[in-house]
Structures are given as structure tokens and as C-alpha cells.
Coordinates of C-alpha atoms (C1' of nucleotides) in Angstrom, one line a residue:
Chain A
M23 CA 175.3 93.8 274.2
E24 CA 175.9 92.5 277.7
L25 CA 178.2 89.5 277.8
S26 CA 179.6 87.3 280.5
E27 CA 183.3 87.1 280.9
Q28 CA 183.5 83.8 279.2
Q29 CA 181.3 84.9 276.4
R30 CA 183.3 88.1 275.9
A31 CA 186.6 86.2 275.8
A32 CA 185.4 84.0 272.9
V33 CA 183.8 86.9 271.0
E34 CA 186.9 89.1 271.2
H35 CA 189.4 86.4 270.4
T36 CA 191.1 86.8 267.0
G37 CA 191.8 83.6 265.1
S38 CA 190.0 80.2 265.0
A39 CA 188.2 79.0 268.0
L40 CA 185.9 76.3 269.3
V41 CA 183.4 77.4 271.9
V42 CA 182.3 74.6 274.1
A43 CA 178.9 76.0 275.1
G44 CA 177.1 74.3 277.9
A45 CA 173.3 74.0 277.9
G46 CA 171.7 77.3 278.5
S47 CA 174.9 79.2 278.4
G48 CA 173.8 81.7 275.8
K49 CA 175.3 80.1 272.7
T50 CA 173.2 82.0 270.1
R51 CA 173.9 85.2 272.0
A52 CA 177.6 84.6 271.8
L53 CA 177.5 83.7 268.2
T54 CA 175.5 86.7 267.3
A55 CA 177.8 88.9 269.3
K56 CA 180.8 87.4 267.5
I57 CA 179.4 88.3 264.1
A58 CA 178.5 91.8 265.2
H59 CA 182.0 92.1 266.6
L60 CA 183.5 91.0 263.3
I61 CA 181.5 93.6 261.5
D62 CA 182.6 96.2 263.9
K63 CA 186.2 95.2 263.1
G64 CA 185.6 95.9 259.5
Y65 CA 184.6 92.5 258.1
P66 CA 181.9 93.0 255.4
P67 CA 178.7 91.2 256.6
E68 CA 178.2 89.8 253.1
R69 CA 181.4 87.8 253.3
I70 CA 180.7 86.1 256.6
L71 CA 179.5 82.6 256.3
A72 CA 177.5 81.6 259.3
I73 CA 176.1 78.0 259.3
T74 CA 173.0 77.3 261.4
F75 CA 171.4 74.0 262.1
T76 CA 167.9 74.9 260.9
N77 CA 166.3 77.6 258.7
K78 CA 164.5 78.8 261.8
A79 CA 167.8 79.3 263.6
A80 CA 169.1 81.2 260.5
D81 CA 166.1 83.5 260.5
E82 CA 166.4 84.1 264.3
M83 CA 170.1 84.9 263.9
K84 CA 169.4 87.4 261.1
R85 CA 166.7 89.0 263.2
R86 CA 169.1 89.4 266.1
L87 CA 171.9 90.7 263.8
M88 CA 169.6 93.3 262.3
A89 CA 168.7 94.5 265.8
L90 CA 172.3 94.5 266.9
T91 CA 173.9 96.2 263.9
G92 CA 171.1 98.2 262.4
L93 CA 171.8 96.6 259.0
E94 CA 169.1 95.2 256.8
M95 CA 168.3 91.5 256.4
A96 CA 169.8 91.4 252.9
R97 CA 173.2 92.3 254.3
F98 CA 173.5 88.8 255.7
P99 CA 173.1 86.6 252.6
W100 CA 175.3 83.8 254.0
V101 CA 173.6 83.2 257.3
R102 CA 172.2 79.8 256.2
T103 CA 172.1 76.1 256.8
Y104 CA 174.6 73.9 255.2
H105 CA 172.0 72.8 252.6
S106 CA 170.8 76.3 251.8
A107 CA 174.4 77.7 251.5
C108 CA 175.5 74.8 249.3
Y109 CA 172.5 75.1 247.1
Q110 CA 173.4 78.8 246.5
I111 CA 176.8 77.6 245.4
L112 CA 175.6 74.6 243.4
R113 CA 173.0 76.5 241.3
R114 CA 175.7 78.9 240.1
H115 CA 177.7 76.1 238.7
A116 CA 174.9 73.9 237.5
R117 CA 176.1 73.7 233.9
L118 CA 179.6 72.7 234.8
L119 CA 178.2 69.7 236.6
G120 CA 176.0 68.8 233.6
F121 CA 172.7 70.1 234.9
A122 CA 170.4 72.4 233.1
E123 CA 169.0 75.4 234.9
P124 CA 167.0 75.4 237.0
I125 CA 167.8 72.3 239.0
Q126 CA 164.9 70.8 240.9
I127 CA 165.4 69.9 244.6
Y128 CA 163.7 66.6 245.4
T129 CA 162.2 66.5 248.9
V130 CA 161.2 63.4 250.8
Y131 CA 158.0 62.9 248.8
H132 CA 159.7 63.0 245.5
Q133 CA 162.6 60.9 246.7
Q134 CA 160.3 58.2 248.0
K135 CA 158.4 58.1 244.7
L136 CA 161.6 57.7 242.8
I137 CA 163.0 55.0 245.1
S138 CA 159.6 53.2 245.0
E139 CA 159.8 53.0 241.2
I140 CA 163.3 51.6 241.4
L141 CA 162.2 49.0 243.9
I142 CA 159.4 47.9 241.6
A143 CA 161.9 47.7 238.7
F144 CA 164.3 45.6 240.9
N145 CA 161.4 43.6 242.2
I146 CA 162.2 44.5 245.8
D147 CA 159.6 44.5 248.6
K148 CA 158.3 47.9 249.6
K149 CA 159.1 47.3 253.2
Y150 CA 162.7 48.0 252.4
L151 CA 162.0 51.6 251.2
H152 CA 162.8 53.4 254.4
A153 CA 166.0 51.4 255.1
I154 CA 167.2 51.9 251.6
R155 CA 166.5 55.6 251.6
A156 CA 168.3 55.9 254.9
A157 CA 171.3 53.9 253.5
I158 CA 171.6 56.1 250.4
S159 CA 171.4 59.1 252.6
N160 CA 174.0 57.8 255.0
A161 CA 176.3 56.8 252.1
K162 CA 176.3 60.3 250.8
N163 CA 176.7 62.0 254.1
S164 CA 179.7 59.8 254.9
G165 CA 181.4 61.7 252.0
S166 CA 182.3 58.6 250.3
P167 CA 179.5 56.3 249.1
A168 CA 181.9 53.7 247.6
A169 CA 183.6 53.3 251.0
Y170 CA 180.2 53.1 252.7
F171 CA 179.0 50.4 250.4
D172 CA 182.1 48.4 251.2
T173 CA 181.1 48.2 254.8
C174 CA 177.4 48.0 254.2
K175 CA 176.9 46.0 251.1
R176 CA 173.3 45.0 251.1
I177 CA 169.9 45.4 252.7
G178 CA 168.2 42.1 252.8
P179 CA 169.3 40.3 249.7
F180 CA 169.9 43.4 247.6
R181 CA 173.1 45.1 246.6
L182 CA 172.9 48.6 247.8
E183 CA 175.3 49.9 245.2
D184 CA 173.1 48.9 242.3
I185 CA 170.0 50.6 243.8
Y186 CA 172.1 53.6 244.5
D187 CA 173.5 53.8 241.0
R188 CA 170.1 53.5 239.5
Y189 CA 168.7 56.2 241.9
E190 CA 171.5 58.6 241.1
S191 CA 171.2 58.3 237.4
A192 CA 167.4 58.7 237.6
L193 CA 167.9 61.9 239.6
F194 CA 170.4 63.2 237.1
E195 CA 168.2 62.4 234.2
K196 CA 165.4 64.4 235.8
N197 CA 167.8 67.3 236.3
A198 CA 167.2 67.0 240.1
V199 CA 169.2 66.7 243.3
D200 CA 168.0 65.4 246.6
F201 CA 168.9 67.0 249.9
D202 CA 172.1 65.0 250.4
N203 CA 173.3 65.7 246.9
I204 CA 173.2 69.4 247.5
L205 CA 176.0 68.8 249.9
M206 CA 177.8 66.0 248.1
L207 CA 177.8 67.7 244.7
T208 CA 179.0 71.0 246.2
R209 CA 181.7 69.0 247.9
N210 CA 182.7 67.5 244.5
L211 CA 182.5 70.9 242.8
L212 CA 184.8 72.5 245.4
R213 CA 187.1 69.5 245.5
D214 CA 187.5 69.1 241.8
H215 CA 187.7 72.7 240.7
A216 CA 190.5 74.6 242.3
D217 CA 189.6 77.9 240.6
I218 CA 186.0 77.8 242.0
R219 CA 187.3 76.6 245.4
D220 CA 189.7 79.5 245.6
K221 CA 187.1 82.0 244.6
Y222 CA 184.9 81.0 247.5
R223 CA 187.8 80.7 249.9
S224 CA 188.9 84.3 249.2
Y225 CA 185.3 85.5 249.2
F226 CA 184.4 84.2 252.7
S227 CA 186.4 86.1 255.2
Y228 CA 185.1 84.2 258.2
I229 CA 183.2 81.0 258.7
L230 CA 181.1 80.3 261.8
V231 CA 179.3 77.0 262.5
D232 CA 176.6 76.6 265.1
E233 CA 175.7 73.2 266.6
Y234 CA 179.1 72.0 265.5
Q235 CA 178.8 68.8 267.5
D236 CA 176.2 67.6 265.1
S237 CA 178.2 68.1 261.9
N238 CA 178.7 65.0 259.8
D239 CA 181.8 64.0 257.8
L240 CA 180.6 65.6 254.6
Q241 CA 179.7 68.9 256.3
E242 CA 183.1 68.9 258.0
E243 CA 184.8 68.4 254.6
L244 CA 182.7 71.2 253.1
T245 CA 183.8 73.6 255.9
R246 CA 187.4 72.8 255.2
L247 CA 187.0 73.2 251.5
L248 CA 185.5 76.7 252.0
L249 CA 187.8 77.7 254.8
G250 CA 191.2 77.6 253.2
N251 CA 193.5 79.5 255.6
G252 CA 190.8 81.7 257.0
N253 CA 189.3 81.8 260.4
L254 CA 186.8 79.3 261.8
F255 CA 184.6 79.9 264.8
C256 CA 182.6 76.9 265.9
V257 CA 180.1 76.7 268.7
G258 CA 178.5 73.6 270.2
D259 CA 178.2 71.2 273.0
D260 CA 179.5 67.7 272.7
W261 CA 177.3 66.7 275.7
Q262 CA 174.3 67.5 273.5
A263 CA 175.3 65.5 270.4
I264 CA 172.2 63.5 269.7
Y265 CA 172.3 63.0 265.9
G266 CA 174.8 60.2 265.6
F267 CA 172.1 57.9 264.3
R268 CA 171.9 59.9 261.2
G269 CA 175.6 60.4 260.6
S270 CA 176.6 63.3 262.8
N271 CA 180.1 62.7 264.1
V272 CA 181.0 64.3 267.4
N273 CA 184.6 63.5 266.9
H274 CA 185.1 66.6 264.7
F275 CA 184.1 68.5 267.8
L276 CA 186.3 66.5 270.2
N277 CA 189.3 66.6 268.0
F278 CA 189.0 70.2 267.0
N279 CA 192.4 71.0 268.6
D280 CA 194.2 68.4 266.5
N281 CA 192.5 69.4 263.3
F282 CA 192.9 73.1 263.6
E283 CA 196.3 73.5 265.3
N284 CA 196.3 77.1 266.3
A285 CA 192.7 77.2 267.3
K286 CA 191.8 78.2 270.8
I287 CA 189.1 76.4 272.9
F288 CA 186.7 78.5 275.0
R289 CA 184.3 77.2 277.5
M290 CA 181.0 78.7 278.5
E291 CA 180.0 76.9 281.6
R292 CA 177.5 79.1 283.3
N293 CA 173.9 78.0 282.7
F294 CA 171.6 81.0 282.6
R295 CA 168.5 78.8 282.1
S296 CA 168.3 76.1 284.8
A297 CA 168.5 76.2 288.5
D298 CA 171.6 74.7 290.0
E299 CA 169.9 71.7 291.4
I300 CA 169.1 70.7 287.9
V301 CA 172.5 71.6 286.4
S302 CA 174.4 69.6 289.0
T303 CA 172.1 66.6 288.6
A304 CA 172.5 66.7 284.9
N305 CA 176.3 66.9 285.4
Q306 CA 176.1 63.9 287.6
L307 CA 174.5 62.0 284.8
I308 CA 176.8 63.0 282.0
R309 CA 179.9 62.1 284.1
H310 CA 179.0 58.5 283.2
N311 CA 180.0 59.2 279.7
R312 CA 183.7 58.5 279.1
H313 CA 184.0 60.1 275.7
R314 CA 183.4 63.8 276.3
M315 CA 185.1 67.1 276.8
D316 CA 185.6 68.4 280.4
K317 CA 183.4 71.2 281.4
A318 CA 182.3 72.5 284.8
C319 CA 178.7 73.6 284.3
F320 CA 177.1 75.6 287.0
S321 CA 174.2 77.9 287.7
N322 CA 173.8 80.8 290.1
K323 CA 170.1 80.3 290.3
T324 CA 168.7 78.2 293.1
G325 CA 165.3 77.0 294.3
G326 CA 164.8 74.4 291.6
G327 CA 163.5 70.9 292.3
I328 CA 163.8 67.5 291.0
E329 CA 161.3 64.7 291.6
I330 CA 161.4 61.1 290.6
G331 CA 158.1 59.1 290.1
E332 CA 157.8 55.4 289.7
F333 CA 154.6 53.8 288.5
F334 CA 153.1 50.6 287.5
S335 CA 151.5 51.6 284.2
D336 CA 151.9 54.5 281.7
A337 CA 148.3 55.5 282.5
E338 CA 149.2 56.0 286.2
E339 CA 152.3 57.8 285.2
A340 CA 150.2 60.1 283.0
E341 CA 147.8 60.7 285.7
W342 CA 150.6 61.7 288.1
V343 CA 152.0 64.1 285.5
V344 CA 148.7 65.8 285.0
D345 CA 148.2 66.1 288.8
Q346 CA 151.6 67.8 289.1
M347 CA 150.7 70.1 286.2
I348 CA 147.5 71.1 287.8
R349 CA 149.2 71.7 291.1
L350 CA 151.9 73.9 289.6
N351 CA 149.3 75.7 287.5
R352 CA 147.5 76.7 290.7
Q353 CA 150.8 78.2 291.8
G354 CA 150.6 80.5 288.8
I355 CA 152.7 78.6 286.3
G356 CA 151.0 78.6 282.9
F357 CA 150.6 75.3 281.1
D358 CA 152.5 76.8 278.1
R359 CA 155.6 76.8 280.4
M360 CA 155.4 73.1 280.8
G361 CA 156.8 70.4 278.6
I362 CA 156.4 66.6 278.5
L363 CA 159.3 64.9 276.8
Y364 CA 159.6 61.3 275.7
R365 CA 162.0 59.1 273.7
T366 CA 159.7 58.0 271.0
K367 CA 156.5 59.5 269.8
F368 CA 154.3 56.4 270.4
C369 CA 154.7 57.3 274.1
S370 CA 152.5 60.3 273.7
L371 CA 149.1 58.7 273.7
P372 CA 148.4 58.2 277.4
F373 CA 149.6 61.7 278.1
E374 CA 147.4 63.1 275.4
Q375 CA 144.4 61.3 276.8
A376 CA 145.1 62.4 280.4
L377 CA 145.6 66.0 279.3
R378 CA 142.4 65.9 277.3
S379 CA 140.3 64.4 280.1
A380 CA 141.7 67.0 282.5
G381 CA 140.8 69.7 280.0
I382 CA 144.4 71.0 279.8
P383 CA 145.3 72.5 276.4
Y384 CA 148.3 71.0 274.7
R385 CA 150.2 71.0 271.5
M386 CA 152.4 68.4 269.9
L387 CA 155.8 69.5 268.6
G388 CA 157.7 67.8 265.9
D389 CA 154.6 66.7 264.2
R390 CA 154.6 66.0 260.5
G391 CA 156.4 68.8 258.7
F392 CA 154.2 71.5 257.2
F393 CA 155.4 70.7 253.7
E394 CA 154.6 67.0 254.0
R395 CA 150.9 67.5 254.7
K396 CA 148.6 66.2 252.1
E397 CA 147.0 69.6 251.2
I398 CA 150.3 71.4 251.0
L399 CA 151.8 68.6 248.9
D400 CA 148.9 68.7 246.5
I401 CA 149.3 72.4 245.9
N402 CA 153.1 72.3 245.7
C403 CA 152.9 69.5 243.2
Y404 CA 150.7 71.7 241.0
L405 CA 153.3 74.4 241.2
A406 CA 156.2 72.1 240.7
A407 CA 154.6 70.6 237.6
A408 CA 154.2 74.0 236.2
V409 CA 157.9 74.8 236.5
F410 CA 159.5 71.3 236.0
E411 CA 158.0 69.5 233.1
K412 CA 160.0 66.4 233.8
D413 CA 158.8 66.2 237.4
D414 CA 156.8 62.9 237.1
A415 CA 156.2 62.5 240.8
S416 CA 154.4 65.8 240.9
F417 CA 152.4 65.3 237.8
E418 CA 151.4 61.8 238.7
R419 CA 150.0 63.2 242.0
I420 CA 148.0 66.0 240.4
I421 CA 146.8 64.1 237.4
N422 CA 144.1 62.5 239.6
T423 CA 143.8 65.0 242.4
P424 CA 141.0 65.8 242.6
K425 CA 139.6 62.6 241.1
R426 CA 139.4 62.8 237.3
G427 CA 138.8 59.1 236.6
I428 CA 142.5 58.6 235.8
G429 CA 143.9 55.6 237.7
P430 CA 147.0 53.5 237.5
K431 CA 146.1 51.9 234.2
M432 CA 145.5 55.1 232.4
I433 CA 148.7 56.6 233.8
E434 CA 150.5 53.6 232.5
N435 CA 149.0 54.2 229.0
L436 CA 149.9 57.8 229.2
N437 CA 153.5 56.9 230.1
R438 CA 153.7 55.0 226.9
C439 CA 153.0 58.2 225.0
R440 CA 156.2 59.8 226.4
I441 CA 158.7 61.2 224.0
E442 CA 162.4 60.2 224.4
G443 CA 163.8 62.1 227.4
G444 CA 160.5 63.6 228.3
G445 CA 158.3 63.1 231.3
L446 CA 154.8 62.0 231.9
Q447 CA 153.6 65.5 231.4
G448 CA 155.1 65.4 227.9
G449 CA 153.3 62.2 227.2
V450 CA 150.0 63.6 228.3
R451 CA 150.5 66.6 226.0
R452 CA 151.2 64.4 223.1
A453 CA 148.2 62.2 223.9
V454 CA 146.0 65.2 224.0
A455 CA 147.4 66.7 220.8
E456 CA 146.9 63.5 218.9
K457 CA 143.3 63.2 220.4
I458 CA 143.7 59.5 221.1
L459 CA 141.8 59.4 224.4
K460 CA 138.2 59.0 225.3
P461 CA 136.3 62.3 225.4
K462 CA 135.9 62.4 229.2
I463 CA 139.6 61.8 229.9
H464 CA 140.6 64.0 227.1
G465 CA 138.5 66.8 228.4
A466 CA 139.9 66.4 232.0
L467 CA 143.4 66.5 230.8
V468 CA 142.9 69.5 228.6
T469 CA 141.5 71.3 231.6
L470 CA 144.4 70.2 233.8
L471 CA 147.1 71.2 231.2
S472 CA 145.6 74.6 230.7
L473 CA 145.6 75.2 234.4
V474 CA 149.3 74.1 234.7
D475 CA 150.1 76.4 231.8
D476 CA 148.2 79.3 233.2
I477 CA 149.8 79.2 236.6
A478 CA 153.4 78.9 235.2
D479 CA 153.8 82.7 234.8
M480 CA 151.8 83.8 237.8
K481 CA 153.2 85.0 241.1
P482 CA 153.1 82.2 243.6
D483 CA 150.2 83.4 245.8
Q484 CA 148.1 84.1 242.8
A485 CA 149.0 80.7 241.3
I486 CA 147.8 79.0 244.5
R487 CA 144.6 80.9 244.5
T488 CA 144.0 80.0 240.9
I489 CA 144.6 76.3 241.6
V490 CA 142.4 76.2 244.6
D491 CA 139.6 78.0 242.6
R492 CA 139.8 76.1 239.4
I493 CA 139.9 72.6 240.8
D494 CA 137.4 73.4 243.6
Y495 CA 140.1 72.3 246.0
Y496 CA 138.2 73.2 249.1
D497 CA 135.3 70.9 248.1
H498 CA 137.9 68.2 247.6
L499 CA 139.4 68.9 251.0
H500 CA 136.0 68.9 252.7
A501 CA 135.1 65.5 251.3
Y502 CA 138.5 64.2 252.2
S503 CA 138.5 65.4 255.8
K504 CA 137.2 63.2 258.5
T505 CA 135.9 66.0 260.8
E506 CA 134.9 69.5 260.4
G507 CA 137.8 70.6 262.5
D508 CA 140.2 68.7 260.4
Y509 CA 138.8 70.5 257.3
T510 CA 139.2 73.9 258.9
A511 CA 142.8 73.1 259.9
R512 CA 143.7 72.0 256.4
R513 CA 142.0 75.1 254.9
E514 CA 144.0 77.3 257.3
N515 CA 147.1 75.5 256.2
I516 CA 146.4 76.5 252.6
E517 CA 145.8 80.1 253.7
Q518 CA 149.1 80.0 255.6
L519 CA 150.7 78.7 252.4
I520 CA 149.3 81.5 250.3
F521 CA 150.6 84.0 252.9
A522 CA 154.0 82.5 252.9
A523 CA 154.1 82.3 249.1
S524 CA 153.1 86.0 248.7
K525 CA 156.6 86.9 249.8
Y526 CA 158.0 85.5 246.6
E527 CA 158.1 87.1 243.2
N528 CA 158.1 84.0 241.0
L529 CA 157.3 80.3 241.2
L530 CA 160.8 79.0 241.0
E531 CA 162.1 81.1 243.9
Y532 CA 159.2 79.9 246.0
I533 CA 159.6 76.3 245.1
E534 CA 163.3 76.3 245.9
D535 CA 162.8 77.8 249.2
A536 CA 160.0 75.5 250.1
A537 CA 162.2 72.6 249.3
L538 CA 165.0 73.8 251.5
I539 CA 162.8 74.7 254.4
R540 CA 161.4 71.2 254.7
E541 CA 163.9 70.2 257.4
D542 CA 162.2 72.4 260.1
K543 CA 159.6 70.3 261.8
A544 CA 158.5 72.5 264.6
D545 CA 156.7 74.9 262.3
E546 CA 155.0 78.1 262.8
A547 CA 151.6 76.8 261.7
S548 CA 151.2 74.5 264.7
E549 CA 152.6 77.1 267.0
E550 CA 150.0 79.6 266.0
A551 CA 147.3 77.1 266.0
A552 CA 147.5 76.3 269.7
V553 CA 149.4 78.9 271.7
G554 CA 148.9 78.6 275.5
G555 CA 149.0 74.9 275.8
A556 CA 151.4 72.5 277.4
S557 CA 153.9 71.0 275.0
L558 CA 154.3 67.3 274.1
S559 CA 157.4 66.4 272.2
T560 CA 160.1 63.9 271.6
I561 CA 163.4 64.8 273.2
H562 CA 164.9 65.3 269.8
A563 CA 162.3 67.8 268.8
S564 CA 162.8 69.7 272.1
K565 CA 166.4 70.5 271.5
G566 CA 167.1 74.2 271.9
L567 CA 163.8 74.8 273.7
E568 CA 163.2 75.5 277.4
Y569 CA 160.3 75.1 279.8
H570 CA 159.8 76.2 283.3
V571 CA 158.6 72.7 284.2
V572 CA 159.8 69.6 282.4
F573 CA 158.5 66.0 282.7
V574 CA 160.8 63.4 281.2
V575 CA 158.5 60.4 281.0
G576 CA 159.1 56.8 280.1
C577 CA 162.5 56.6 281.8
E578 CA 162.8 52.9 281.4
E579 CA 165.4 50.5 280.2
N580 CA 164.7 49.6 276.5
L581 CA 163.0 52.9 276.0
L582 CA 165.5 55.4 277.3
P583 CA 168.1 54.0 276.6
H584 CA 166.2 52.7 273.5
W585 CA 166.6 49.0 272.8
K586 CA 168.0 49.7 269.3
S587 CA 170.8 51.8 270.8
M588 CA 172.1 49.6 273.6
E589 CA 174.5 47.4 271.7
S590 CA 177.6 49.6 271.8
E591 CA 179.1 52.0 274.3
E592 CA 178.9 54.7 271.7
E593 CA 175.1 54.3 271.2
L594 CA 174.6 54.1 274.9
Q595 CA 176.5 57.4 275.4
E596 CA 174.3 59.1 272.9
E597 CA 171.2 57.9 274.8
R598 CA 172.7 59.4 277.9
R599 CA 173.3 62.6 276.1
L600 CA 169.7 62.5 275.0
M601 CA 168.7 62.2 278.7
Y602 CA 171.0 65.1 279.4
V603 CA 169.3 67.2 276.8
A604 CA 165.9 66.4 278.2
M605 CA 166.9 67.3 281.7
T606 CA 168.5 70.6 280.8
R607 CA 165.4 71.8 279.1
A608 CA 164.0 72.6 282.6
E609 CA 164.4 76.0 284.2
K610 CA 163.0 75.3 287.6
F611 CA 161.2 71.9 288.1
L612 CA 162.2 68.6 286.6
F613 CA 160.2 65.5 286.9
L614 CA 161.6 62.1 285.9
S615 CA 159.2 59.2 285.8
S616 CA 158.9 55.6 284.7
A617 CA 156.3 52.9 284.4
A618 CA 157.0 49.3 284.9
Y619 CA 154.4 48.2 282.4
R620 CA 154.1 50.0 279.1
K621 CA 152.8 48.9 275.7
G622 CA 152.5 45.3 276.8
Q623 CA 156.1 45.2 278.1
Y624 CA 157.7 45.1 281.5
N625 CA 160.9 47.1 281.9
P626 CA 163.0 48.1 284.8
R627 CA 163.6 51.7 285.6
S628 CA 166.2 53.5 283.4
R629 CA 169.8 53.1 284.4
F630 CA 170.0 56.9 284.0
I631 CA 167.8 57.4 286.9
E632 CA 169.9 55.0 289.0
E633 CA 173.0 57.0 287.9
I634 CA 171.7 60.2 289.3
S635 CA 170.1 58.9 292.4
A636 CA 173.1 56.8 293.4
A637 CA 175.2 59.8 294.4
Chain B
dG13 C1' 135.2 43.2 231.6
dC14 C1' 138.3 46.5 232.8
dT15 C1' 139.3 50.5 235.6
dT16 C1' 138.5 53.6 239.3
dT17 C1' 136.6 54.6 243.7
dC18 C1' 135.3 53.6 248.2
dA19 C1' 135.7 51.3 252.8
dT20 C1' 138.2 49.0 256.1
dG21 C1' 142.0 47.4 258.9
dC22 C1' 146.9 47.8 260.3
dG23 C1' 151.1 49.9 261.8
dA24 C1' 154.7 53.9 262.4
dA25 C1' 162.0 55.5 266.1
dC26 C1' 164.8 59.7 266.8
dC27 C1' 165.5 64.1 261.9
Chain C
dG7 C1' 148.7 57.1 255.2
dC8 C1' 149.0 52.6 252.9
dA9 C1' 147.6 48.1 251.3
dT10 C1' 143.8 45.3 250.5
dG11 C1' 139.5 43.8 248.5
dA12 C1' 134.7 44.8 247.4
dA13 C1' 131.4 47.9 244.9
dA14 C1' 130.5 51.2 241.4
dG15 C1' 131.2 53.3 236.8
dC16 C1' 132.4 53.5 232.0

DNA sequence: GCTTTCATGCGAACC
DNA sequence: GCATGAAAGC
């Protein structure tokens, strides 16, 4: 593999290292080369733990490693996200932690259902659901919930700790973990059991972490617990740290040298992606951040261009963007090589409209996750109910999907039939066995239960086909969908799901993976659906991507920087890094634009534009 | 009369 | 996609 001098130095270094990898500097390439190099040196690939930020990145890395080393995919079992790796560890020690096997992973849907129930029990307004869910998540990711609740005691008039305790015990009772618990319980396991910790420490001969700037405190602790005295190789770019709002702590990156004494720091400063005009302008912006590592990013490519547009309204701004797109398209640049980036997703509307009326195809990234779509949730809840009898959230969803005449009141009645420690499904089974229900309801439930029982032993794809067939799901979808196109898309999603599921041997395996994959929002389904179009996305969702032409729109005060992130210098710096990420997505042409009037508000042009034009 | 279903309006930050 | 209230069904 061809490597630059800076890349090679990092790859061939023995011992712990931090690679400060500028935007477009070939970060993944270096990381992959490093692993290949280690294998070359005799490290068994099975014992290399390589942490990626998303599952997609893990797959990509494994693909590259296969090509590079000629080894099979299965030889890299520990190229994973933190969550996926920790779950592998956690499941092996389930009993020690008081869980039965298998543990169920609660995704957002299940989590929200559970918290909703608790809110009802505490008589708390539903409007707090999101804030409470976020607080619980942040508490866990801080590594120390108790300490977190000392600083953030309540949301509205409610004591967070009480809600948290109730939530945790409910999860445990259902033999389930949420996404954050996968990390926190693994941390507890490794922290509290020296024998297990030592086992993993001696097993992993090398630990590599990608996107290290976005690690949170809990992940950092996990890395240390697994590391022991072994070698650590971290890669990232503090200038692109944009997840502080959800607990990422860039200080682990900035203080790497203090934390790992004999570690060496490497810099990869050459940008292979963007033209130098763009790189140096982005540098100019990021210089306004005080809290950052020094790095001299440059590019040997020239001929790029930056243009700044200022408009009265977002509609005029959108019109200008579309004009530029058409102009560049006439020069032979495909629309699929153009991206429109904005701070918040509500900004997308005028651009969607302008693109549509100009007849330019487009796709929206970072849309709702595949696994959070109605039709996918419906099917997955059937599967989950077949495997996890205590999974009330799933059973409650499927009990009346499609409509069987079983509403909230009937569910309440059925809940009263529960047996101690059992779930709603158990209650239904009892009610059916004792024949205490009206014939119509009884019949509907018998049909449902026999379906659930029948699919339990099937292979996942066969199980899905059976569900779709026996509940006439496509009819249900057709009635539910607002347009014919909507119906087709949903139907295709199901077909996509069947295809994905066919790679698994049993239901449990499939369900576990589906739960862990949920984090990837830019999914294959939407990519396949509309290849060839321009991309619209939030800046967050654009991370790691690149476009020949980039439009960063909505460059206004209170939007970028966002009004919720302007109180502290820390937050403001993160907003600036966000702008930096947006700019460095561009290979050749970068357009920055603002509208004085947007969404009923007047705002001045973003300070970030002033910062780069003031030079 | 109780329960479910249907129709309508409103609002959503970043993952 | 959810909360709300009116209409339909058992």
C-alpha cells in the first residue's frame, strides 16, 4: 500500500501513538495500513481490537483489510464499534451480572416506551420524555451517574435520580440493557472483576481507536480497562470534534500525552481531498479556536474556489444555490457530486423545493434510521416478541397491528391477567387458555399467538415472510400509506429487510445485530433508492463524506453558531468546528451563503464568515 | 355505553 | 408521528 511519509511514520512506529489526522489526510487508510502492518509483524488478527465510530465504518475497514491481507472477514472479529465490542463481552458474562441469557438490547423505541410508562407512573408530563431520556443517557456516558445527578438533579420539578432508578430496575427486570448500559455494565464488569479484566487484557494484543476525538468518558475508561500495559493507537482530529453535545470529551484527545506517557504523537497534515484554497480558508477559521492542537494542514491541489453569497431570504438563497448547481452541472460536474449542508434539518425545506422545481434529483441523508421506520419496527417487534416473551413494548405494538379490535382498554384488561414476573404476552396466553374473552378477541389472539409461536423457530427471512403473509401486511401497509409511492418505498424496505435477514441463521442473532446497527443513520436503503442525486444533509450527518462541490447554507448568527450553543466559549468552539467540518467536505468548490430573513427571524451573517473574510 | 377507529391539526436540533 | 376529539362498531 502506498503511504505518505507522515502516514508511514505512524504506521511503522512501535508503541502507543496518537495520530492527529487532518481532514482528508487518509485517516482510514493509515489505520488500515497499521493493522495490516501489525499482522505482518506477527500479531494475530483475532487479537487486535479496532474500535470504529459506526458499524458502517467497521464493515468498510474489514473490507479493506481483507483486500490488503488476503484474510477472510471472520479473521477480524474485533473490528467493531464500542457498543458492538462491549456487547460481545457482556453477553459472555450475563449470568455473573444477574441476567438470564439471552439479554435483550433495548433500542430507542423500546426505551421510549419504557420511559413513557414510568412518566405516567410518576405523573410527569410527556413533554419531558426527550429531556429525561437524554439525561439518563448522559448520566451513564459520564461513567458515574451518581456524580452526574449531583450536578444535574432535576428536570422540571422531578428528581432525575428517582426516574433513573425506576428505569434501571425496570430494564433489569425485563432482562434487558439499553445502548448505554452495554458500555456501562461492561465497564462495571471489567472494573469489578480483576480475573475477567486480566483475561481480556492479555487477549487483546493491540487496541486501535478511530475518531478518538469523539470518545466520551465512559469509552475512555473502557479503553483503559481493556488496555492494561498494551499498546494503544488512536486516530482522530480534534478540529473535527462535534459530538460534545452528547458527551464526547475532546480532552482525552488533547491530553493524550499526559495520559499515556510514552506515547508518541504523529501528525498527518496533508489534505488529499480539498484544494489548497479551501484548506487554507478552513485553517483560517479554525485558528479562532483557542483550545486545539497545532497542526499545519495543507494541500498540493490548486484550482479550487470559494464563493460567499448573501441574500435576503432563504428562498433567494436556495434559488442561488440551484443556479450555481445548474451552472456547474453544465461544466460536467454530476449532481451526485454536490452536497448542500445545513446546521439543522428544518433548513432543508426551501432547498428541497428549489431542487424539485428545477428538476434536479436529490436525496436526503441522515433521515430517519432504517430500523426506526414504522414498517421495519412492526416486523421487528413480531420477531422480538417471538424471542423475548417479556418484551412488552414489542407485544403491545403487534397486538393491534394490524387492527384486531384490541385497544388500550383491552390491553389494560389483559395486563391484569399477567402472572407474577411475566409479561403482557404471558397474560394474553393465560387469558386465552382460560377462555375468558369474547369470541372475536379470543380468536384474534389465538391467531396472533400461533403466529408468534410458529416463527420462533424459523430462520429470520422465512419468519418475516411468514409474518407478512399471515397478517396480510402489505394490505395493511397499502391502507396506511398516503401515496402509492410511499407504499412502494415501504414495501421495498420490507424486501430489503428480508434480504438483510437472510444472512442470519437464527432469530436471536438477527435481532441482536439489528439492535446494534441502529446507530447508523445514513443507511444503504436510501442510498440505493436515489443514486445520482445531489445530497442534502445536516453537517453532522456529512461527517466523513466528501463532495466535489459543497454549499454550506444558513451561515447566520443563531443558526451557525446555533443559539443553543452560544453561551459558553466551549460550545462556540464546537460550532466553529462544525463549520470547519462542513467546509472541509469540499474537494474543489465551496459556497458559503446566508439569508438575512429565515423562518420569521432576522439574523446577521455568521461570525464564521466574518472570520474568514477578515484576513 | 363503552371501546376502537378514523380524521385532523400541530410541531420536531445536532446522534 | 402524536395528541385530540368525533364517528363507528360491538
